[in-house]
DNA sequence: CTGTTAGCGCATTCAG
DNA sequence: CTGAATGCGCTAACAG
């Protein structure tokens, strides 16, 4: 590796001047600057990232912690983060927590050891977990730049963003109710997953609003995987008094329900209407196309990266942003069968 | 931030000893060691990653360059890479090249500036591009640890792995021929994409093997996106003498073809058989389920990470591995409609 | 077994 | 405008 000293030597000057010249900082005569640039190029000089970082205390790297990159809602979010980050000169480190609080904490610890400039925590159950809240507080106090995505409970000392899960669920449920369904099954996520809880609350509130009794027997708890949607959906459909509509807390499970309905020979939406949440790519490819709640994934990612990097670039701002994005219900054939052209 | 010096001071010793104690290196008395550990814990000491890296010349980070994380074949590969990397103590930096050679080169340059210990290049057209080949050679000579995935043309001075694209395509095509199709449309990828070229060769070889004339008119060039599969598939199907089978160079385009067929009211596979390549998750969810060529994505990622990290941990080994994995044809309803239970 | 010393490569003082 | 000196925090080599 060629160092700044070698460049300085060949250019008959010193490291300080080379540094200033190459970084366009401070004064340096046009002529010496040109000379230095020529020599640097000839020697194929490239600054040593680590050394520079050690000095400047900036790595130009942000870390992203998400439950699982293989979960179809994340790639697009990640792409949004990456594009914005690259645009602003940052690289992106990505790790999976599998939504395990211990793992999230472990990763937060690793990344806060001065290897990255900031961290985006796309939390699983996340902020709902006490240990994680404490960890976040601690990091924030230690000056670690952090943005939390997903569900945010308290006024944590971080910037955060999430979509309005309650509202989204409320609205799809209302859509189903308006179609005349009064027995709607809900397939939730893991009991401790805050996102699922919120969606469940939205579902419940909509029922209430329509004067329909909330009934525990119509709520099943899955794990956000297709298999669980399939199993629980099948169970719902095989009951003596099966619900006429099923709303799953995410699209992946909703697709499982569609497969179950198909297997049982139930027509969708005539015999059973099905709705999901997320609007993953495949929601509009599967047949029937899936009614769901759409969140602008790419934009969420992009916005998250922007918030984080902005936070990185300012000192001691103790007012935190809390952005809650409005979701949008997308009505498709799985609840309403009518061609619109 | 608390440094090693503060720990040393409180423990009434010096930085060297603290370093040895905390890293379990060299000799250090049990007692002093315990003391140091206690103090370190009390002060909440955590080593400064950059400083350590500058000294040891290791970052414990690997970089991954892929065309696009939002392309459904990548998340699983990435997950394989991440899991293996984490297991071995590495973090993973991920960037998208959008299969643009200039972008690949740019990213290779950035990452080789001592910010990562090694690079996995999951190339788009990649090794087929002269500039990239040169770049790879240069980096290899400079001692940068590199593993290239995807299609590999020459005996480049790097480890590499890819699946046998030719073989996979050959076999699905043979499958179609054996079903009696003798007019098989092929939807390729971009003309400069080596992967697509190889798959096309496999298609062609299978035809030849069955004494069927290869016909340019039966080959269309897409861009690996669903939309192009849809458009080109529709075009094939609306011809006066439409092919009775269509083989697309990847699943995403094949799904586009399925949608086109559906829209035109053609029954699959009775009126048109459809096959893809990759076996993405959705290939088995879409109806009809898609016949395709399966590659063990998670394992590919895991293996790639393993190769790279092994390479990182050895000095000056100038013999390079070239692994070519065997793909497997998965027959589903889109070509062969029969229930098997 | 432990303390001292040096230096990784750079950016930033501070004199001049 | 430029050179010299300093130190970011750590580990490794060496002397004791």
XYZ file of C-alpha atoms (C1' of nucleotides) in Angstrom:
714
model
C 0.000 0.000 0.000
C 1.262 3.400 -0.823
C 0.924 5.897 1.987
C 0.591 9.613 2.200
C 4.243 9.805 3.167
C 5.442 8.266 -0.030
C 3.362 10.696 -1.998
C 4.776 13.548 0.057
C 8.297 12.379 -0.519
C 7.983 12.050 -4.281
C 6.253 15.409 -4.436
C 8.996 16.963 -2.316
C 6.667 18.101 0.385
C 5.152 16.663 3.568
C 2.201 14.613 4.616
C 0.305 17.560 5.995
C 0.345 19.366 2.718
C -0.602 16.281 0.786
C -3.517 15.732 3.095
C -4.691 19.290 2.660
C -4.241 19.184 -1.091
C -6.092 15.928 -1.613
C -8.940 16.869 0.669
C -9.258 20.449 -0.555
C -8.893 21.766 2.930
C -6.982 24.783 4.101
C -4.545 26.655 1.938
C -2.336 25.063 -0.638
C -0.780 26.662 -3.677
C -2.258 25.743 -7.008
C 1.049 24.516 -8.267
C 1.939 22.246 -5.378
C -1.573 20.943 -5.426
C -1.333 19.946 -9.053
C 1.990 18.323 -8.437
C 0.677 16.349 -5.527
C -2.300 15.203 -7.498
C -0.066 14.053 -10.304
C 2.188 12.107 -7.992
C -0.746 10.618 -6.136
C -2.187 9.399 -9.359
C 1.080 8.017 -10.580
C 1.661 6.110 -7.379
C -1.923 4.953 -7.452
C -2.391 6.393 -4.019
C -5.574 5.748 -2.219
C -6.151 6.901 1.333
C -6.269 4.271 4.019
C -9.825 4.196 5.167
C -9.156 2.938 8.679
C -6.423 5.381 9.460
C -8.553 8.221 8.261
C -11.505 7.034 10.257
C -9.484 6.670 13.391
C -8.489 10.268 13.021
C -11.769 11.782 11.919
C -13.958 9.511 13.988
C -16.199 8.831 11.056
C -16.549 5.536 9.276
C -19.137 6.505 6.699
C -20.879 3.265 7.421
C -24.346 2.796 8.806
C -25.646 -0.457 10.191
C -29.080 -1.858 9.605
C -30.650 -4.426 11.880
C -33.756 -6.136 10.576
C -35.467 -9.374 11.504
C -34.749 -11.233 8.294
C -33.657 -10.126 4.865
C -35.383 -13.162 3.392
C -38.750 -11.839 4.552
C -40.177 -10.280 1.399
C -41.010 -6.926 2.901
C -37.395 -6.121 3.660
C -35.482 -6.202 0.387
C -37.320 -3.172 -0.877
C -36.890 -1.249 2.345
C -33.223 -2.128 2.312
C -32.898 -0.995 -1.253
C -34.364 2.340 -0.246
C -31.893 2.635 2.597
C -28.964 1.682 0.421
C -29.769 4.039 -2.388
C -30.133 7.013 -0.089
C -27.081 6.038 1.910
C -24.901 5.655 -1.160
C -26.147 8.931 -2.473
C -24.948 10.545 0.722
C -21.652 8.694 0.739
C -22.351 5.906 3.181
C -21.992 2.167 3.012
C -24.505 -0.135 4.616
C -23.909 -3.039 6.961
C -26.853 -5.409 7.276
C -27.617 -7.950 9.953
C -30.554 -10.159 10.793
C -31.949 -10.378 14.289
C -34.631 -12.950 13.524
C -36.725 -10.674 15.707
C -34.979 -12.003 18.801
C -34.542 -9.302 21.425
C -31.252 -10.776 22.684
C -29.912 -10.802 19.172
C -31.022 -7.234 18.585
C -29.235 -6.140 21.715
C -26.143 -8.078 20.793
C -26.026 -6.460 17.390
C -26.639 -3.012 18.812
C -23.705 -3.568 21.120
C -21.386 -4.706 18.367
C -22.256 -1.835 16.091
C -22.001 0.772 18.775
C -18.382 -0.129 19.382
C -17.340 2.579 17.064
C -17.556 0.662 13.931
C -20.406 2.568 12.398
C -21.605 6.147 12.389
C -25.199 5.252 13.020
C -27.637 2.414 13.379
C -31.063 1.769 11.985
C -32.958 -0.718 14.067
C -35.882 -2.175 12.208
C -37.264 -3.891 15.184
C -39.230 -7.089 15.507
C -41.089 -6.872 18.738
C -38.502 -4.317 19.552
C -39.454 -1.211 21.402
C -42.013 -3.191 23.277
C -39.285 -5.141 24.982
C -38.013 -3.586 28.142
C -34.406 -4.595 27.708
C -34.338 -3.137 24.263
C -35.855 0.095 25.434
C -33.166 0.305 28.069
C -30.471 -0.455 25.566
C -31.775 2.225 23.259
C -31.801 4.743 26.059
C -28.268 3.870 27.020
C -26.991 4.138 23.486
C -28.755 7.393 22.942
C -27.185 8.823 26.066
C -23.816 7.576 24.921
C -24.271 9.644 21.793
C -24.844 6.743 19.413
C -26.891 7.888 16.464
C -29.928 5.723 16.137
C -33.156 5.555 14.209
C -35.776 3.006 15.121
C -38.303 1.698 12.652
C -41.324 -0.483 13.216
C -43.515 -0.021 16.162
C -42.548 2.623 18.698
C -44.183 2.651 22.047
C -42.836 5.301 24.314
C -41.231 8.554 23.639
C -37.853 6.963 23.351
C -34.831 9.214 22.981
C -34.390 8.403 19.291
C -35.769 9.345 15.966
C -38.272 6.814 14.854
C -40.593 6.028 12.038
C -43.280 3.518 11.428
C -46.531 3.208 9.619
C -49.829 3.456 11.371
C -50.532 -0.209 11.877
C -53.675 0.424 13.819
C -55.146 2.639 11.176
C -54.287 0.271 8.340
C -55.880 -2.679 10.070
C -58.858 -0.592 11.037
C -59.470 0.350 7.463
C -59.225 -3.053 5.841
C -61.463 -4.461 8.505
C -63.938 -1.689 7.814
C -63.727 -2.532 4.140
C -64.668 -6.120 4.931
C -67.475 -5.034 7.201
C -68.833 -2.741 4.557
C -68.966 -5.694 2.200
C -71.364 -7.293 4.646
C -69.006 -9.648 6.433
C -69.832 -9.829 10.090
C -67.788 -12.817 10.990
C -64.212 -12.000 10.258
C -61.340 -14.201 11.350
C -58.085 -12.523 12.250
C -54.736 -14.231 11.983
C -52.316 -12.339 14.157
C -48.565 -12.595 14.585
C -46.662 -13.807 17.632
C -48.293 -12.531 20.814
C -45.326 -10.429 21.797
C -44.949 -8.817 18.378
C -46.084 -5.280 18.796
C -46.832 -4.772 15.134
C -49.266 -7.662 15.269
C -50.843 -6.312 18.451
C -51.461 -2.964 16.851
C -53.003 -4.528 13.814
C -55.164 -6.602 16.049
C -56.309 -3.498 17.907
C -57.238 -1.901 14.609
C -59.250 -4.957 13.696
C -60.990 -4.883 17.021
C -61.751 -1.208 16.908
C -63.353 -1.539 13.509
C -65.603 -4.321 14.754
C -66.596 -2.237 17.713
C -67.336 0.664 15.484
C -69.723 -1.551 13.557
C -71.298 -2.841 16.743
C -69.972 -6.299 16.228
C -68.803 -8.260 19.160
C -65.112 -9.030 19.285
C -64.718 -12.711 19.801
C -61.544 -14.430 20.958
C -62.379 -17.530 19.011
C -61.986 -15.567 15.819
C -58.409 -14.626 16.544
C -55.546 -17.034 15.897
C -51.877 -16.440 16.498
C -49.418 -17.239 13.746
C -45.760 -16.448 13.240
C -45.872 -14.332 10.098
C -44.812 -17.310 7.989
C -46.808 -18.713 5.134
C -47.134 -22.099 6.727
C -48.888 -20.677 9.748
C -51.305 -18.747 7.554
C -52.034 -21.953 5.739
C -52.591 -23.981 8.883
C -54.620 -21.442 10.794
C -56.570 -20.485 7.701
C -57.459 -24.075 7.059
C -58.567 -24.416 10.620
C -60.843 -21.400 10.319
C -62.324 -22.639 7.098
C -63.052 -26.100 8.340
C -65.029 -24.972 11.331
C -68.694 -25.633 11.338
C -69.439 -21.953 11.346
C -66.530 -20.705 9.330
C -65.897 -16.970 9.066
C -66.858 -15.445 5.751
C -63.731 -13.338 5.696
C -60.197 -13.733 6.985
C -57.799 -10.926 7.612
C -54.180 -11.911 8.165
C -51.672 -9.630 9.853
C -49.306 -9.891 6.929
C -49.424 -10.844 3.264
C -47.276 -13.900 3.593
C -49.790 -15.476 5.946
C -52.678 -14.221 3.819
C -51.171 -16.065 0.890
C -51.080 -19.143 3.071
C -54.791 -18.664 3.648
C -55.413 -18.376 -0.071
C -53.626 -21.660 -0.619
C -55.661 -23.284 2.129
C -58.918 -21.993 0.648
C -57.881 -23.208 -2.754
C -57.110 -26.619 -1.390
C -60.494 -26.811 0.264
C -62.181 -25.711 -2.920
C -63.595 -22.517 -1.454
C -64.131 -19.767 -3.925
C -62.503 -16.441 -3.142
C -64.042 -13.998 -2.451
C -67.509 -15.528 -2.848
C -67.179 -18.104 -0.124
C -64.400 -16.484 1.771
C -62.854 -13.042 1.417
C -59.184 -12.701 2.285
C -57.091 -9.659 3.145
C -53.484 -9.149 4.159
C -51.074 -6.450 5.206
C -47.844 -5.076 3.644
C -48.534 -5.218 -0.080
C -45.516 -7.266 -0.987
C -44.853 -7.683 -4.678
C -46.509 -11.057 -4.783
C -49.776 -9.769 -3.389
C -50.662 -8.509 -6.830
C -49.353 -11.545 -8.645
C -51.085 -14.284 -6.778
C -54.550 -15.197 -8.015
C -56.875 -13.943 -6.807
C -54.932 -10.746 -6.304
C -54.750 -9.932 -2.658
C -56.486 -7.037 -0.948
C -54.014 -5.594 1.491
C -52.623 -2.576 3.299
C -49.870 -0.895 1.387
C -46.865 0.788 2.873
C -44.372 2.654 0.703
C -41.466 0.355 1.455
C -38.778 1.862 -0.713
C -39.637 5.330 0.512
C -39.686 4.198 4.122
C -36.151 2.914 3.690
C -34.998 6.009 1.944
C -36.536 8.223 4.582
C -35.043 6.182 7.397
C -31.573 6.515 5.918
C -32.063 10.215 5.472
C -33.180 10.696 9.056
C -30.259 8.712 10.344
C -27.645 10.495 8.323
C -29.093 13.843 9.205
C -28.880 12.845 12.836
C -25.276 11.800 12.340
C -24.420 15.178 10.950
C -25.713 17.214 13.808
C -24.485 17.449 17.323
C -26.514 17.253 20.460
C -29.906 17.762 19.059
C -32.121 16.454 21.795
C -35.419 16.811 20.021
C -36.401 13.640 18.301
C -38.512 13.089 15.269
C -41.347 10.622 15.330
C -42.775 9.958 11.946
C -45.885 7.879 11.495
C -46.760 7.157 7.930
C -50.295 6.673 6.708
C -50.912 3.295 5.124
C -53.283 2.774 2.232
C -55.791 0.022 1.650
C -55.493 -1.586 -1.762
C -58.605 -3.417 -2.778
C -58.168 -6.376 -5.072
C -60.004 -9.521 -6.099
C -59.531 -11.450 -2.906
C -62.261 -9.395 -1.291
C -64.105 -7.785 -4.155
C -64.507 -9.544 -7.431
C -65.197 -7.045 -10.108
C -63.318 -6.173 -13.191
C -62.470 -2.535 -13.411
C -60.727 -1.423 -16.541
C -15.398 6.571 25.414
C -13.276 4.790 27.870
C -9.917 3.655 26.557
C -7.522 0.908 27.401
C -5.363 3.409 29.242
C -8.058 4.307 31.716
C -8.624 0.650 32.428
C -4.903 0.169 32.893
C -4.689 3.087 35.253
C -7.563 1.981 37.463
C -6.191 -1.535 37.502
C -2.758 -0.251 38.380
C -1.092 -1.736 35.368
C -0.426 -0.749 31.764
C -2.127 -0.893 28.416
C -0.055 -3.789 27.181
C -1.112 -6.019 30.005
C -4.711 -5.005 29.694
C -4.625 -5.798 26.025
C -3.131 -9.215 26.677
C -5.557 -9.943 29.471
C -8.648 -8.993 27.538
C -7.575 -10.797 24.398
C -6.283 -13.878 26.158
C -2.947 -13.525 24.479
C 0.453 -14.103 25.941
C 1.107 -14.485 29.614
C -0.804 -12.705 32.302
C -1.262 -13.751 35.920
C -4.644 -15.029 36.879
C -5.010 -12.428 39.541
C -4.148 -9.400 37.458
C -6.333 -10.748 34.740
C -9.335 -10.970 37.020
C -8.668 -7.521 38.304
C -8.445 -6.110 34.828
C -11.636 -7.809 33.804
C -13.397 -6.406 36.803
C -12.228 -2.892 36.122
C -13.029 -3.166 32.451
C -16.529 -4.217 33.276
C -16.976 -1.498 35.827
C -15.811 1.189 33.425
C -17.934 -0.341 30.735
C -14.894 -0.609 28.573
C -15.287 -1.722 25.017
C -12.363 -1.849 22.631
C -12.244 0.675 19.865
C -12.783 -1.239 16.725
C -11.029 1.147 14.373
C -7.919 1.489 16.444
C -7.647 -2.237 16.731
C -8.195 -2.717 13.038
C -5.602 -0.153 12.143
C -3.150 -2.104 14.185
C -4.107 -5.648 13.263
C -4.991 -4.856 9.681
C -8.224 -6.761 9.960
C -11.688 -5.272 9.883
C -13.722 -8.453 10.214
C -16.002 -7.107 7.554
C -16.668 -8.607 4.169
C -18.351 -6.785 1.351
C -20.929 -8.239 -0.973
C -21.690 -6.777 -4.360
C -24.819 -8.038 -6.080
C -26.949 -6.626 -8.851
C -30.023 -5.904 -6.769
C -31.172 -7.040 -3.373
C -34.758 -6.528 -4.464
C -34.386 -9.270 -7.052
C -35.972 -12.275 -5.372
C -33.096 -14.641 -5.897
C -30.725 -12.592 -3.761
C -32.226 -12.317 -0.303
C -31.768 -16.006 0.320
C -28.226 -16.038 -0.999
C -27.464 -13.061 1.182
C -28.957 -14.745 4.180
C -26.653 -17.685 3.562
C -23.680 -15.369 3.351
C -24.643 -13.484 6.480
C -25.258 -16.529 8.597
C -21.941 -18.089 7.724
C -20.130 -14.790 8.067
C -21.598 -14.069 11.483
C -20.791 -17.566 12.583
C -17.184 -16.878 11.706
C -17.155 -13.451 13.288
C -17.614 -11.212 10.298
C -20.035 -8.464 9.471
C -21.413 -8.009 5.982
C -21.542 -4.870 3.865
C -23.968 -5.081 0.961
C -24.146 -2.976 -2.168
C -26.120 -3.112 -5.367
C -24.473 -2.756 -8.739
C -27.652 -2.989 -10.801
C -25.492 -5.238 -12.975
C -23.691 -2.198 -14.305
C -20.016 -2.912 -14.960
C -18.946 0.633 -14.090
C -20.777 0.417 -10.834
C -19.245 -2.953 -10.045
C -15.809 -1.547 -10.648
C -16.534 1.522 -8.576
C -17.679 -0.598 -5.675
C -14.715 -2.926 -5.970
C -12.478 0.117 -5.764
C -14.186 1.530 -2.716
C -14.119 -1.731 -0.837
C -10.530 -2.486 -1.660
C -9.406 0.670 0.104
C -8.782 -1.243 3.256
C -12.213 -1.083 4.559
C -13.002 -4.750 4.284
C -11.097 -7.995 4.593
C -12.589 -9.510 1.508
C -15.118 -9.044 -1.244
C -17.731 -11.282 -2.761
C -18.667 -10.141 -6.226
C -21.955 -11.617 -7.364
C -21.608 -10.402 -10.835
C -24.219 -9.400 -13.362
C -22.652 -9.729 -16.739
C -19.507 -9.577 -14.756
C -16.584 -11.702 -15.685
C -17.599 -11.425 -19.281
C -16.744 -7.757 -19.227
C -13.157 -7.000 -20.056
C -12.768 -4.090 -17.695
C -14.059 -6.131 -14.832
C -11.726 -8.973 -15.642
C -8.859 -6.531 -15.578
C -10.007 -5.052 -12.325
C -10.249 -8.471 -10.769
C -6.773 -9.335 -11.913
C -5.425 -6.116 -10.494
C -7.075 -6.587 -7.153
C -5.961 -10.161 -6.937
C -2.384 -9.124 -7.579
C -2.710 -6.427 -4.950
C -3.604 -9.143 -2.485
C -7.271 -8.291 -2.132
C -9.230 -11.346 -1.123
C -11.983 -11.941 -3.605
C -14.556 -14.540 -4.488
C -16.593 -14.209 -7.641
C -20.016 -15.735 -8.047
C -22.196 -16.046 -11.100
C -20.769 -16.901 -14.422
C -17.009 -17.206 -14.675
C -15.387 -17.217 -18.022
C -11.652 -17.473 -17.832
C -9.388 -18.890 -15.305
C -9.339 -15.679 -13.375
C -6.999 -15.369 -10.418
C -9.793 -15.691 -7.867
C -11.890 -18.303 -6.227
C -15.211 -18.541 -7.912
C -18.442 -20.407 -7.770
C -21.488 -20.632 -9.928
C -24.086 -23.121 -10.916
C -23.995 -24.921 -14.195
C -26.331 -22.715 -16.160
C -25.800 -24.590 -19.353
C -26.643 -27.909 -17.809
C -29.731 -26.615 -16.042
C -31.131 -25.102 -19.207
C -30.230 -28.181 -21.168
C -32.186 -30.338 -18.825
C -35.388 -28.331 -18.621
C -35.393 -28.023 -22.362
C -34.951 -31.768 -22.653
C -37.839 -32.191 -20.263
C -40.027 -30.106 -22.555
C -38.859 -31.982 -25.606
C -39.612 -35.269 -23.953
C -43.132 -34.067 -23.364
C -43.446 -33.770 -27.101
C -42.956 -30.053 -27.538
C -40.987 -29.321 -30.632
C -41.598 -25.648 -30.855
C -40.198 -24.093 -27.739
C -39.871 -20.367 -27.326
C -36.965 -19.095 -25.262
C -37.004 -15.817 -23.416
C -33.451 -14.846 -22.733
C -31.946 -12.076 -20.645
C -30.028 -9.034 -21.831
C -27.699 -9.986 -24.694
C -24.577 -9.163 -22.743
C -25.623 -11.097 -19.654
C -23.450 -14.131 -19.576
C -25.814 -16.136 -17.408
C -28.511 -15.717 -20.010
C -26.129 -16.653 -22.784
C -25.208 -19.864 -21.049
C -28.797 -20.765 -20.450
C -29.499 -20.060 -24.084
C -26.677 -22.361 -25.116
C -28.122 -25.098 -22.982
C -31.483 -24.614 -24.622
C -29.902 -24.750 -28.029
C -27.837 -27.820 -27.278
C -30.890 -29.702 -26.100
C -32.732 -28.887 -29.314
C -29.787 -30.033 -31.338
C -29.636 -33.204 -29.378
C -33.230 -33.856 -30.343
C -32.580 -33.014 -33.963
C -34.675 -29.926 -33.826
C -33.603 -26.886 -35.712
C -32.660 -23.883 -33.597
C -34.592 -20.935 -34.867
C -33.775 -17.309 -34.098
C -37.406 -16.372 -34.301
C -38.071 -18.452 -31.228
C -35.647 -16.503 -29.094
C -36.571 -13.182 -27.530
C -34.422 -10.991 -25.325
C -35.834 -9.716 -22.075
C -34.308 -8.013 -19.081
C -35.029 -10.511 -16.317
C -37.970 -8.429 -15.131
C -41.495 -9.675 -14.928
C -42.790 -7.061 -17.293
C -40.538 -8.246 -20.089
C -41.607 -11.842 -19.560
C -45.170 -10.698 -19.788
C -44.653 -8.686 -22.962
C -42.479 -11.151 -24.792
C -44.594 -14.070 -23.652
C -47.711 -12.386 -24.927
C -45.998 -11.746 -28.198
C -45.076 -15.410 -28.544
C -48.554 -16.555 -27.684
C -50.287 -14.255 -30.093
C -48.296 -15.373 -33.092
C -50.094 -17.334 -35.709
C -47.941 -20.336 -35.028
C -47.378 -19.924 -31.358
C -44.870 -22.154 -29.592
C -46.421 -24.884 -27.472
C -43.905 -24.299 -24.715
C -41.988 -21.304 -23.423
C -38.847 -21.459 -21.392
C -37.797 -18.235 -19.712
C -34.249 -17.638 -18.503
C -35.474 -16.819 -15.010
C -38.536 -17.389 -12.879
C -39.529 -13.769 -12.664
C -39.954 -13.608 -16.432
C -41.608 -17.022 -16.467
C -44.184 -15.688 -14.059
C -44.715 -12.818 -16.464
C -45.417 -15.409 -19.145
C -47.896 -17.182 -16.905
C -49.752 -13.921 -16.390
C -49.759 -13.279 -20.123
C -51.100 -16.762 -20.841
C -53.752 -16.318 -18.210
C -54.815 -13.026 -19.707
C -55.102 -14.599 -23.136
C -57.081 -17.461 -21.703
C -54.554 -20.126 -22.627
C -54.565 -23.126 -20.419
C -51.289 -24.113 -18.836
C -49.815 -26.590 -19.554
C -52.372 -27.959 -22.026
C -52.134 -25.105 -24.501
C -48.776 -23.795 -23.466
C -46.188 -25.261 -21.134
C -44.025 -22.826 -19.202
C -40.697 -23.255 -17.467
C -38.353 -20.927 -15.635
C -35.003 -20.877 -13.927
C -33.930 -20.187 -10.296
C -36.733 -21.697 -8.247
C -37.540 -18.600 -6.297
C -39.988 -19.032 -3.450
C -42.885 -17.838 -5.542
C -42.346 -20.424 -8.235
C -44.119 -22.945 -6.056
C -46.820 -20.580 -4.906
C -48.038 -19.238 -8.188
C -50.718 -21.285 -9.890
C -49.962 -23.300 -11.852
C -46.812 -24.064 -9.914
C -43.820 -23.356 -12.054
C -41.443 -25.949 -13.440
C -37.981 -24.537 -13.034
C -34.304 -25.134 -12.412
C -33.437 -25.070 -8.774
C -30.250 -23.792 -7.284
C -29.514 -24.121 -3.581
C -29.451 -20.419 -2.907
C -28.903 -20.380 0.812
C -26.146 -22.936 0.505
C -24.522 -21.043 -2.346
C -24.337 -17.988 -0.127
C -23.042 -19.920 2.802
C -20.424 -21.614 0.684
C -19.348 -18.351 -0.894
C -18.816 -16.788 2.511
C -16.885 -19.794 3.649
C -14.618 -19.718 0.627
C -13.982 -16.042 1.054
C -13.186 -16.207 4.724
C -10.952 -19.188 4.212
C -9.134 -17.217 1.564
C -8.802 -14.293 3.966
C -7.208 -16.506 6.544
C -4.473 -17.858 4.372
C -1.540 -16.091 2.881
C -0.338 -16.287 -0.649
C -2.186 -19.302 -1.783
C -2.059 -18.970 -5.529
C -4.206 -21.927 -6.404
C -7.781 -20.929 -6.878
C -10.918 -22.906 -6.403
C -13.551 -23.026 -9.073
C -16.739 -24.579 -7.919
C -19.547 -25.330 -10.308
C -22.706 -26.534 -8.680
C -25.130 -28.881 -10.323
C -28.618 -27.463 -10.690
C -31.722 -29.581 -10.435
C -34.857 -29.515 -12.542
C -38.033 -29.282 -10.521
C -41.076 -30.403 -12.438
C -44.361 -28.813 -11.516
C -47.768 -28.169 -12.998
C -46.759 -25.527 -15.477
C -45.374 -28.222 -17.732
C -46.882 -31.422 -16.470
C -50.333 -31.505 -15.033
C -50.744 -34.502 -12.892
C -51.542 -34.887 -9.274
C -49.047 -36.956 -7.417
C -49.752 -37.610 -3.821
C 4.845 -12.542 33.970
C 4.822 -7.160 33.216
C 6.086 -2.404 31.658
C 7.903 0.347 27.964
C 7.989 1.666 23.473
C 6.753 2.155 18.899
C 3.902 2.785 15.084
C -0.396 1.444 12.051
C -1.795 6.076 8.307
C -3.899 9.914 8.562
C -5.714 14.900 9.646
C -4.994 18.651 12.333
C -2.954 21.770 15.127
C 0.739 25.286 15.634
C 4.782 27.747 14.239
C 6.915 29.795 10.979
C 1.103 29.036 2.225
C 4.053 24.977 4.266
C 6.646 21.835 7.549
C 6.923 19.679 11.944
C 4.810 17.644 15.582
C 1.082 15.253 17.712
C -2.165 11.741 18.783
C -6.604 8.953 17.478
C -6.588 3.709 20.545
C -4.778 -0.191 20.054
C -1.470 -4.427 19.752
C 3.026 -6.417 19.301
C 7.865 -6.639 20.117
C 11.106 -6.344 23.349
C 13.504 -5.834 27.518
C 13.396 -6.743 31.923
